CSV table of C-alpha atoms in Angstrom, one decimal:
chain,number,residue,atom,x,y,z
A,1,MET,CA,87.0,-32.0,-144.6
A,2,PRO,CA,88.0,-28.1,-144.1
A,3,GLN,CA,89.2,-27.0,-141.0
A,4,PRO,CA,87.1,-24.3,-139.5
A,5,ALA,CA,89.2,-21.0,-139.1
A,6,LEU,CA,90.7,-19.9,-136.1
A,7,ALA,CA,89.9,-16.9,-134.4
A,8,ALA,CA,92.4,-14.4,-133.9
A,9,PRO,CA,93.6,-14.4,-130.5
A,10,PRO,CA,92.5,-10.9,-128.5
A,11,ARG,CA,95.1,-8.5,-128.2
A,12,PRO,CA,96.1,-8.3,-124.4
A,13,ALA,CA,94.8,-5.6,-122.3
A,14,PRO,CA,97.1,-2.6,-121.1
A,15,ALA,CA,99.3,-3.7,-118.2
A,16,ALA,CA,98.6,-1.9,-115.0
A,17,LEU,CA,100.4,1.4,-114.6
A,18,PRO,CA,103.9,1.1,-112.6
A,19,PRO,CA,103.8,2.7,-108.9
A,20,GLN,CA,104.0,6.5,-109.8
A,21,THR,CA,106.2,9.5,-107.8
A,22,ILE,CA,104.2,12.2,-110.0
A,23,ALA,CA,100.5,11.2,-109.8
A,24,ASP,CA,99.0,13.9,-112.5
A,25,PRO,CA,99.9,13.0,-116.1
A,26,VAL,CA,99.8,16.7,-117.3
A,27,HIS,CA,102.6,17.3,-114.4
A,28,PHE,CA,104.9,14.5,-115.7
A,29,TRP,CA,104.9,14.9,-119.2
A,30,ASN,CA,105.8,18.8,-118.8
A,31,ASP,CA,108.6,17.6,-116.4
A,32,VAL,CA,109.6,15.4,-119.0
A,33,LEU,CA,109.3,18.6,-121.7
A,34,MET,CA,111.5,20.7,-119.3
A,35,GLU,CA,114.3,18.0,-119.0
A,36,VAL,CA,114.3,17.5,-122.9
A,37,VAL,CA,115.1,21.5,-122.8
A,38,ARG,CA,117.8,21.3,-120.5
A,39,ARG,CA,119.5,18.4,-122.9
A,40,GLU,CA,118.7,20.5,-126.4
A,41,GLY,CA,118.9,24.1,-125.5
A,42,GLY,CA,118.0,26.6,-127.7
A,43,GLY,CA,115.8,29.6,-127.1
A,44,PRO,CA,113.1,30.7,-124.9
A,45,GLY,CA,110.6,31.3,-128.1
A,46,PRO,CA,111.6,27.5,-129.3
A,47,MET,CA,110.6,26.2,-126.3
A,48,SER,CA,107.6,28.1,-125.4
A,49,ARG,CA,106.3,27.0,-128.7
A,50,ALA,CA,106.9,23.4,-127.7
A,51,ALA,CA,105.3,23.9,-124.7
A,52,ALA,CA,102.2,25.4,-126.2
A,53,MET,CA,101.8,22.4,-128.8
A,54,LEU,CA,102.3,19.8,-126.0
A,55,ASN,CA,99.5,21.3,-123.7
A,56,ALA,CA,97.1,22.5,-125.9
A,57,ALA,CA,97.3,19.0,-127.3
A,58,ILE,CA,97.3,17.3,-124.2
A,59,TYR,CA,94.3,19.4,-123.3
A,60,ASP,CA,92.2,18.5,-126.7
A,61,ALA,CA,93.0,14.6,-126.0
A,62,GLU,CA,91.7,15.3,-122.2
A,63,SER,CA,88.7,16.9,-123.7
A,64,SER,CA,88.1,14.4,-125.9
A,65,TYR,CA,88.1,11.7,-123.1
A,66,GLN,CA,86.1,13.6,-120.8
A,67,LEU,CA,83.6,13.9,-123.6
A,68,LYS,CA,83.4,10.2,-124.3
A,69,TRP,CA,83.4,9.0,-120.8
A,70,LYS,CA,81.9,12.0,-119.0
A,71,GLY,CA,79.3,12.8,-120.8
A,72,LYS,CA,80.5,16.7,-121.5
A,73,ILE,CA,83.4,19.1,-121.3
A,74,THR,CA,83.2,22.4,-119.3
A,75,SER,CA,85.3,24.9,-121.7
A,76,GLU,CA,85.8,24.8,-125.6
A,77,PRO,CA,88.6,22.8,-126.9
A,78,TYR,CA,92.1,24.5,-128.5
A,79,ILE,CA,91.7,23.0,-132.2
A,80,ARG,CA,89.1,20.1,-131.7
A,81,ALA,CA,87.9,17.5,-129.1
A,82,GLU,CA,85.9,14.3,-130.3
A,83,LYS,CA,84.0,11.3,-128.7
A,84,TYR,CA,86.1,8.6,-129.9
A,85,ALA,CA,85.1,4.8,-130.4
A,86,GLY,CA,84.5,2.5,-127.9
A,87,TRP,CA,82.2,0.4,-125.8
A,88,ILE,CA,84.2,0.2,-122.6
A,89,GLU,CA,86.5,2.5,-120.7
A,90,GLY,CA,89.9,0.8,-120.7
A,91,PRO,CA,92.3,0.6,-117.7
A,92,ASP,CA,94.1,3.7,-117.1
A,93,GLU,CA,92.7,5.2,-120.4
A,94,GLU,CA,92.7,8.9,-119.2
A,95,GLU,CA,96.6,8.5,-118.3
A,96,ARG,CA,97.0,6.5,-121.5
A,97,VAL,CA,95.3,9.2,-123.7
A,98,VAL,CA,97.4,12.2,-122.3
A,99,GLY,CA,100.8,10.3,-122.2
A,100,ARG,CA,100.3,8.7,-125.8
A,101,THR,CA,99.4,12.2,-127.0
A,102,ALA,CA,102.2,14.1,-124.9
A,103,TYR,CA,105.2,11.4,-126.1
A,104,ASN,CA,104.1,11.6,-129.8
A,105,ILE,CA,104.1,15.7,-129.7
A,106,LEU,CA,107.6,15.7,-127.9
A,107,LEU,CA,108.9,13.0,-129.9
A,108,GLY,CA,108.2,14.8,-133.1
A,109,LEU,CA,109.7,18.1,-131.9
A,110,TYR,CA,112.7,16.7,-130.3
A,111,PRO,CA,113.6,13.5,-132.6
A,112,SER,CA,117.0,13.5,-131.1
A,113,GLN,CA,116.0,12.8,-127.7
A,114,THR,CA,114.1,9.4,-128.9
A,115,ASN,CA,115.9,7.2,-126.3
A,116,TYR,CA,115.1,9.9,-123.4
A,117,LEU,CA,111.5,10.0,-124.4
A,118,ASP,CA,111.1,6.2,-124.5
A,119,ALA,CA,112.8,5.7,-121.5
A,120,ARG,CA,110.4,7.9,-119.6
A,121,PHE,CA,107.6,6.4,-121.2
A,122,ARG,CA,108.6,3.1,-120.3
A,123,GLU,CA,108.8,4.6,-116.8
A,124,ARG,CA,105.4,6.1,-117.2
A,125,PHE,CA,103.8,2.7,-118.4
A,126,GLY,CA,106.1,0.1,-117.9
A,127,THR,CA,105.8,-0.8,-122.1
A,128,GLU,CA,107.2,0.0,-125.0
A,129,PRO,CA,106.0,3.2,-126.7
A,130,THR,CA,105.9,1.0,-130.0
A,131,GLY,CA,103.5,-1.3,-128.3
A,132,PHE,CA,99.8,-1.7,-129.8
A,133,ASP,CA,97.1,0.3,-128.2
A,134,LEU,CA,94.0,1.1,-129.9
A,135,LEU,CA,93.8,4.4,-128.5
A,136,ASP,CA,96.3,5.3,-130.8
A,137,THR,CA,93.9,4.6,-133.5
A,138,THR,CA,90.6,6.3,-132.2
A,139,ILE,CA,92.0,9.2,-130.5
A,140,VAL,CA,95.8,9.8,-129.7
A,141,GLY,CA,96.6,9.8,-133.6
A,142,PRO,CA,94.0,12.3,-134.6
A,143,MET,CA,94.8,14.8,-131.5
A,144,VAL,CA,98.4,14.6,-132.6
A,145,LYS,CA,97.8,15.1,-136.2
A,146,GLN,CA,95.4,18.3,-135.9
A,147,MET,CA,98.4,19.9,-133.7
A,148,ARG,CA,101.0,19.0,-136.2
A,149,ASP,CA,99.1,20.2,-139.3
A,150,ALA,CA,97.8,23.4,-137.0
A,151,ARG,CA,101.8,24.3,-136.7
A,152,ASN,CA,103.0,23.3,-139.8
A,153,GLY,CA,104.3,26.3,-142.0
A,154,ASP,CA,103.9,28.4,-138.8
A,155,GLY,CA,107.3,30.1,-139.8
A,156,SER,CA,109.2,28.7,-136.8
A,157,ASP,CA,111.6,27.2,-139.4
A,158,ASN,CA,112.8,30.6,-140.8
A,159,ASP,CA,117.0,30.6,-140.8
A,160,GLN,CA,117.3,34.0,-142.4
A,161,VAL,CA,120.1,35.6,-140.9
A,162,TYR,CA,120.1,39.5,-139.0
A,163,VAL,CA,121.8,42.0,-140.5
A,164,ALA,CA,123.0,44.9,-137.7
A,165,ASP,CA,122.4,48.4,-138.2
A,166,ASN,CA,126.1,50.1,-137.6
A,167,LYS,CA,124.4,53.6,-136.0
A,168,PRO,CA,125.0,54.4,-132.2
A,169,GLY,CA,121.7,52.8,-130.6
A,170,ALA,CA,121.1,49.9,-133.0
A,171,TRP,CA,121.7,46.8,-131.3
A,172,ARG,CA,125.2,44.7,-132.2
A,173,PRO,CA,127.2,41.6,-131.0
A,174,THR,CA,129.0,42.7,-127.6
A,175,SER,CA,131.8,40.4,-127.6
A,176,TYR,CA,134.3,43.1,-126.1
A,177,PRO,CA,138.1,41.7,-125.2
A,178,ASP,CA,136.9,41.0,-121.6
A,179,MET,CA,133.7,40.0,-122.3
A,180,VAL,CA,134.1,37.0,-125.0
A,181,ASP,CA,131.7,35.2,-126.0
A,182,PRO,CA,131.8,32.9,-129.1
A,183,GLY,CA,128.4,32.7,-129.6
A,184,CYS,CA,127.6,36.3,-130.4
A,185,THR,CA,130.5,37.8,-132.2
A,186,ARG,CA,128.8,38.2,-135.8
A,187,ASP,CA,125.5,39.5,-136.5
A,188,SER,CA,124.3,36.5,-137.8
A,189,GLN,CA,124.3,34.7,-134.6
A,190,ALA,CA,121.5,37.2,-133.6
A,191,VAL,CA,119.1,34.6,-131.6
A,192,THR,CA,115.8,33.9,-133.7
A,193,PRO,CA,115.8,37.4,-135.4
A,194,PHE,CA,112.3,36.3,-137.4
A,195,TRP,CA,110.6,34.7,-134.6
A,196,GLY,CA,107.8,37.7,-134.4
A,197,LYS,CA,106.7,36.4,-137.7
A,198,VAL,CA,106.0,33.0,-136.4
A,199,LYS,CA,102.4,32.3,-136.7
A,200,PRO,CA,101.0,32.9,-133.1
A,201,PHE,CA,98.5,30.3,-131.0
A,202,ALA,CA,96.0,33.1,-130.1
A,203,LEU,CA,97.0,36.6,-131.3
A,204,THR,CA,96.4,37.7,-135.0
A,205,SER,CA,99.7,38.5,-135.6
A,206,GLY,CA,103.2,39.0,-133.1
A,207,SER,CA,102.4,42.9,-133.7
A,208,GLN,CA,99.2,43.0,-132.0
A,209,PHE,CA,100.2,44.5,-129.0
A,210,ARG,CA,103.1,46.4,-129.6
A,211,PRO,CA,104.0,49.1,-127.0
A,212,PRO,CA,105.0,52.5,-128.6
A,213,THR,CA,108.3,53.1,-127.1
A,214,PRO,CA,110.9,53.3,-127.3
A,215,GLY,CA,110.0,53.1,-131.0
A,216,LEU,CA,108.0,56.1,-130.8
A,217,TYR,CA,111.3,57.9,-131.6
A,218,GLY,CA,111.6,56.5,-134.8
A,219,THR,CA,115.2,57.1,-135.3
A,220,TYR,CA,118.0,56.2,-133.2
A,221,GLU,CA,119.4,59.9,-133.6
A,222,LYS,CA,116.1,60.9,-131.9
A,223,LEU,CA,116.3,58.1,-129.0
A,224,LEU,CA,120.0,58.8,-128.2
A,225,ALA,CA,119.3,62.4,-127.8
A,226,GLY,CA,116.2,62.4,-125.4
A,227,ASP,CA,116.8,63.0,-122.0
A,228,ALA,CA,114.3,59.7,-121.1
A,229,TYR,CA,117.2,57.6,-122.8
A,230,LYS,CA,119.8,58.9,-120.9
A,231,GLN,CA,118.0,58.2,-117.6
A,232,GLN,CA,117.4,55.1,-118.7
A,233,VAL,CA,121.2,54.6,-119.3
A,234,ALA,CA,122.0,56.0,-115.8
A,235,ALA,CA,119.4,53.6,-114.0
A,236,VAL,CA,120.7,50.3,-115.5
A,237,ARG,CA,124.8,51.8,-115.1
A,238,ALA,CA,124.0,52.0,-111.5
A,239,VAL,CA,122.3,48.7,-110.6
A,240,GLY,CA,123.4,46.6,-113.1
A,241,ALA,CA,127.2,46.6,-113.2
A,242,ASP,CA,129.2,43.5,-112.1
A,243,GLY,CA,131.6,45.7,-109.8
A,244,PRO,CA,132.8,49.3,-109.3
A,245,THR,CA,134.9,50.7,-112.0
A,246,LYS,CA,136.8,54.1,-112.2
A,247,ALA,CA,134.1,55.8,-113.8
A,248,THR,CA,131.4,54.1,-112.4
A,249,PRO,CA,132.8,53.9,-108.5
A,250,LYS,CA,129.4,53.3,-106.7
A,251,ILE,CA,127.0,50.3,-107.5
A,252,GLU,CA,123.5,50.7,-105.9
A,253,ARG,CA,122.0,47.3,-106.2
A,254,THR,CA,121.0,45.6,-102.9
A,255,PRO,CA,122.7,42.2,-101.9
A,256,GLU,CA,119.1,41.0,-102.1
A,257,GLN,CA,118.7,42.1,-105.6
A,258,GLU,CA,121.6,40.3,-106.9
A,259,ALA,CA,120.2,37.3,-105.4
A,260,VAL,CA,116.8,38.0,-107.2
A,261,ALA,CA,118.8,38.6,-110.6
A,262,TRP,CA,120.4,35.2,-110.5
A,263,PHE,CA,117.1,33.3,-109.2
A,264,TRP,CA,115.2,34.4,-112.3
A,265,ALA,CA,118.4,33.8,-114.9
A,266,ASN,CA,117.8,30.8,-116.3
A,267,ASP,CA,120.0,31.9,-119.4
A,268,GLU,CA,122.7,29.5,-120.2
A,269,ASP,CA,121.9,25.9,-121.9
A,270,GLY,CA,121.5,23.0,-119.2
A,271,THR,CA,118.5,25.3,-117.6
A,272,TYR,CA,114.9,24.8,-118.4
A,273,LYS,CA,115.0,28.3,-119.5
A,274,PRO,CA,112.7,31.3,-118.6
A,275,PRO,CA,109.4,29.4,-119.6
A,276,GLY,CA,110.3,26.4,-118.0
A,277,GLN,CA,110.5,28.2,-114.8
A,278,LEU,CA,107.0,29.5,-115.0
A,279,LEU,CA,105.9,26.3,-115.6
A,280,GLN,CA,107.5,24.8,-112.8
A,281,ALA,CA,105.8,27.3,-110.9
A,282,THR,CA,101.9,26.4,-112.5
A,283,ARG,CA,103.0,22.9,-111.2
A,284,GLU,CA,103.6,24.1,-107.7
A,285,VAL,CA,100.6,26.4,-107.9
A,286,ALA,CA,98.2,23.5,-109.2
A,287,THR,CA,99.3,20.9,-106.9
A,288,GLN,CA,98.3,23.4,-104.0
A,289,ARG,CA,95.2,24.2,-105.3
A,290,LYS,CA,94.7,20.4,-105.6
A,291,LEU,CA,93.5,20.7,-109.5
A,292,SER,CA,92.2,17.5,-111.4
A,293,THR,CA,94.0,16.3,-114.4
A,294,TYR,CA,91.0,18.1,-117.1
A,295,GLU,CA,91.9,21.4,-114.7
A,296,ASN,CA,95.6,21.1,-115.1
A,297,ALA,CA,95.3,20.2,-118.7
A,298,ARG,CA,93.5,23.4,-119.5
A,299,LEU,CA,95.6,25.7,-117.1
A,300,PHE,CA,98.7,24.5,-118.8
A,301,ALA,CA,97.3,24.9,-122.2
A,302,LEU,CA,96.5,28.4,-121.5
A,303,VAL,CA,100.0,29.2,-119.5
A,304,SER,CA,101.6,27.7,-122.6
A,305,ILE,CA,99.6,29.5,-125.4
A,306,ALA,CA,100.2,33.1,-123.6
A,307,MET,CA,103.5,32.6,-123.4
A,308,ALA,CA,104.4,30.6,-126.9
A,309,ASP,CA,102.6,34.3,-127.8
A,310,ALA,CA,104.4,36.3,-125.6
A,311,GLY,CA,107.7,34.8,-127.3
A,312,ILE,CA,106.3,35.8,-130.5
A,313,ALA,CA,105.2,39.3,-129.9
A,314,VAL,CA,108.4,40.1,-128.1
A,315,ARG,CA,110.6,39.0,-130.6
A,316,ASP,CA,108.4,41.6,-132.9
A,317,VAL,CA,109.4,44.2,-130.6
A,318,LYS,CA,113.0,43.2,-130.6
A,319,TYR,CA,113.4,43.0,-134.3
A,320,LEU,CA,110.7,44.3,-136.5
A,321,THR,CA,110.1,47.8,-135.0
A,322,PRO,CA,111.7,51.0,-136.0
A,323,ILE,CA,114.3,50.7,-133.0
A,324,ASP,CA,116.5,47.5,-132.6
A,325,LEU,CA,118.1,48.8,-129.4
A,326,TRP,CA,121.5,48.1,-128.3
A,327,ARG,CA,122.2,46.4,-124.9
A,328,PRO,CA,123.2,48.3,-121.9
A,329,VAL,CA,126.8,47.3,-122.4
A,330,SER,CA,127.1,48.5,-125.5
A,331,ALA,CA,124.9,52.3,-124.7
A,332,ILE,CA,127.7,52.3,-121.6
A,333,ARG,CA,130.9,51.3,-123.4
A,334,ASP,CA,130.3,52.5,-126.9
A,335,SER,CA,129.2,56.0,-126.3
A,336,GLY,CA,132.4,56.3,-124.0
A,337,LEU,CA,130.7,56.7,-120.4
A,338,ASP,CA,132.6,53.7,-119.2
A,339,PRO,CA,134.9,51.9,-121.2
A,340,ASP,CA,135.3,48.7,-118.3
A,341,TRP,CA,131.6,48.5,-117.5
A,342,LYS,CA,130.3,44.7,-117.4
A,343,PRO,CA,126.8,43.7,-116.7
A,344,LEU,CA,126.3,41.3,-113.5
A,345,LEU,CA,125.3,38.6,-116.1
A,346,LYS,CA,128.0,36.0,-116.4
A,347,THR,CA,128.3,32.3,-117.8
A,348,ARG,CA,129.4,29.6,-115.0
A,349,ALA,CA,132.9,29.9,-116.4
A,350,GLY,CA,132.9,33.5,-115.2
A,351,VAL,CA,132.6,35.1,-118.3
A,352,ASN,CA,130.6,38.6,-118.6
A,353,VAL,CA,127.7,38.1,-121.3
A,354,THR,CA,124.8,39.8,-122.4
A,355,PRO,CA,121.8,38.2,-124.6
A,356,CYS,CA,122.8,38.0,-128.2
A,357,PHE,CA,119.7,40.1,-129.5
A,358,PRO,CA,118.4,43.5,-128.8
A,359,ALA,CA,117.0,45.0,-125.2
A,360,TRP,CA,113.5,46.1,-125.9
A,361,ALA,CA,111.2,44.5,-124.8
A,362,SER,CA,112.2,42.1,-122.2
A,363,GLY,CA,111.6,38.4,-122.9
A,364,HIS,CA,111.9,37.9,-119.1
A,365,ALA,CA,109.1,40.2,-118.3
A,366,THR,CA,106.6,39.4,-121.3
A,367,PHE,CA,106.7,35.8,-120.2
A,368,GLY,CA,106.4,36.8,-116.5
A,369,ALA,CA,103.5,38.9,-117.3
A,370,SER,CA,101.8,36.4,-119.4
A,371,TRP,CA,102.2,33.8,-117.1
A,372,ALA,CA,100.8,35.9,-114.1
A,373,GLY,CA,98.0,37.5,-116.5
A,374,VAL,CA,96.7,33.9,-117.1
A,375,MET,CA,97.1,32.9,-113.8
A,376,LYS,CA,95.5,35.4,-112.1
A,377,ARG,CA,92.3,35.1,-114.6
A,378,TYR,CA,92.0,31.2,-114.2
A,379,PHE,CA,92.0,31.6,-110.3
A,380,GLY,CA,90.2,34.7,-110.2
A,381,ASN,CA,92.3,36.1,-108.1
A,382,ASP,CA,95.9,37.4,-108.1
A,383,ASN,CA,96.7,37.6,-104.4
A,384,ILE,CA,97.4,33.9,-103.7
A,385,ALA,CA,100.4,32.6,-102.2
A,386,PHE,CA,102.9,30.1,-103.5
A,387,THR,CA,106.5,29.0,-103.8
A,388,MET,CA,108.8,28.4,-106.5
A,389,THR,CA,112.0,27.3,-107.9
A,390,THR,CA,115.1,28.3,-110.0
A,391,ASP,CA,117.1,25.8,-112.5
A,392,GLU,CA,119.9,28.4,-112.4
A,393,PRO,CA,123.2,27.2,-110.9
A,394,GLN,CA,124.9,30.3,-110.1
A,395,SER,CA,121.8,31.5,-107.6
A,396,PRO,CA,122.6,31.7,-104.1
A,397,ILE,CA,118.5,30.7,-103.5
A,398,LYS,CA,117.0,27.9,-104.8
A,399,SER,CA,113.1,28.8,-103.9
A,400,ARG,CA,111.5,31.9,-103.6
A,401,SER,CA,108.2,32.7,-101.9
A,402,PHE,CA,105.4,35.3,-103.5
A,403,THR,CA,102.3,36.3,-102.2
A,404,SER,CA,100.7,37.2,-106.0
A,405,PHE,CA,101.2,36.4,-109.4
A,406,SER,CA,102.0,39.9,-110.6
A,407,GLN,CA,104.3,40.3,-107.7
A,408,ALA,CA,106.5,37.4,-109.1
A,409,ALA,CA,105.7,38.8,-112.7
A,410,GLU,CA,107.1,42.3,-111.6
A,411,GLU,CA,110.5,40.5,-109.8
A,412,ASP,CA,111.2,38.5,-112.9
A,413,ALA,CA,111.4,41.5,-114.9
A,414,GLN,CA,113.3,43.9,-112.8
A,415,SER,CA,115.5,41.1,-112.1
A,416,ARG,CA,116.9,41.8,-115.9
A,417,VAL,CA,117.8,45.3,-115.0
A,418,TRP,CA,119.8,43.9,-111.7
A,419,LEU,CA,121.7,42.0,-113.9
A,420,GLY,CA,122.7,45.0,-116.3
A,421,VAL,CA,120.9,43.3,-119.5
A,422,HIS,CA,118.1,45.4,-119.5
A,423,PHE,CA,117.0,49.3,-119.3
A,424,PRO,CA,113.8,49.8,-117.1
A,425,TRP,CA,111.7,50.5,-119.7
A,426,ASP,CA,112.7,47.2,-121.6
A,427,ALA,CA,111.0,45.8,-118.4
A,428,GLU,CA,108.2,48.3,-117.9
A,429,ASP,CA,106.8,47.4,-121.5
A,430,GLY,CA,107.5,43.7,-121.4
A,431,LEU,CA,105.1,44.1,-118.4
A,432,VAL,CA,102.4,45.5,-120.4
A,433,LEU,CA,102.6,43.5,-123.3
A,434,GLY,CA,102.7,40.4,-121.4
A,435,ASP,CA,99.2,41.3,-119.8
A,436,ARG,CA,97.4,42.3,-122.8
A,437,ILE,CA,98.5,38.8,-124.3
A,438,ALA,CA,97.3,37.1,-121.4
A,439,ASP,CA,93.9,38.8,-121.5
A,440,HIS,CA,93.7,38.2,-125.1
A,441,VAL,CA,94.2,34.5,-124.7
A,442,TYR,CA,91.8,34.2,-121.7
A,443,THR,CA,89.0,35.7,-123.2
A,444,THR,CA,89.4,34.1,-126.9
A,445,LYS,CA,90.7,30.4,-126.3
A,446,LEU,CA,89.8,27.5,-124.0
A,447,ARG,CA,86.5,29.6,-122.7
A,448,LYS,CA,84.1,28.1,-120.1
A,449,LEU,CA,81.0,26.8,-121.8
């Protein structure tokens, strides 16, 4: 007599979450990203792209959860949200939807960090990331796939090398005998020279909001002959020097400006880089304002999309306009103004350095203004007091308080002049560029329904 077929044993329900020190999953996975960046290094452009992919995917996954179990969403998805299959909401389902999406996005971006990502997943869930979860099939997989598909072939893997112009005024590697930076001795070491061609997350192109100056001069010869340029050089020479020299006996930077300059630096590998500092500030404000997970997902996605496009747009300005402006140290030394002048910026080993890419416009300024522009639009108010921190090991101050988002962005921009690596117009144009990007992102993406 044939035996009746046995029913397959039911799959175990997901275990309860371990005790959490970081309550909100959006905050937790952004912390994971920042630690990955500390471990991986790399430029702020790739880091900001990773943050936008992470947070936009989290937002769409969270929107799908809201649509499924809360019946509606209150703002547009970035790509698509879907009402996935399921009869009953499972334990910690919102946490699992967000966390499993975040883990898989980060794993695809940083495969060399698999061990670390697995450890953080186990810390959060108490289970292995490879363990079965039906949500992987119903919603997590589609959310991860749609983000990866959207970014495949976006130009971020362009490995063309840069060839510098030899004309005075044009950027060149800045390794002098007393400023030897092994990472910046050849043109080909210029950092992400074609990042300005990367497909943006919200803009129509990296050149959409190009500022006019100093590119309006058209040629290096006209630029260097102009009084405005000479004023720019004089300004940074006075406030950005590491120390007095025979030709530059007086430094006009105040002790507070020097401390502020280091607070915003985060230049070296081992830090969370400029976009990471602004994501950390986002978390501080979001915690202070007691945002829900859905609100956090939208805020972090908007901020990250704006900063990713800021990273693309500022690289367009640096490399793809008529003027690839040299750094202040080149302007001061190579023109004979002061052969001993050095910028304040230096490595932890004490070697004076300058970033290995053109000066105009400032990336810090553009990132800061894009962040501030989203924050003030999201909260409907610029004048919100908050405190933020730094990852910069050379900073004499570890936290700093502000009365508005714009105040923080403006200080971020000016800090680069005080470090001696940017001209004032680099900061000014970066601030305008960043705010225009923020306005475009906020008015075209993730809009309130």
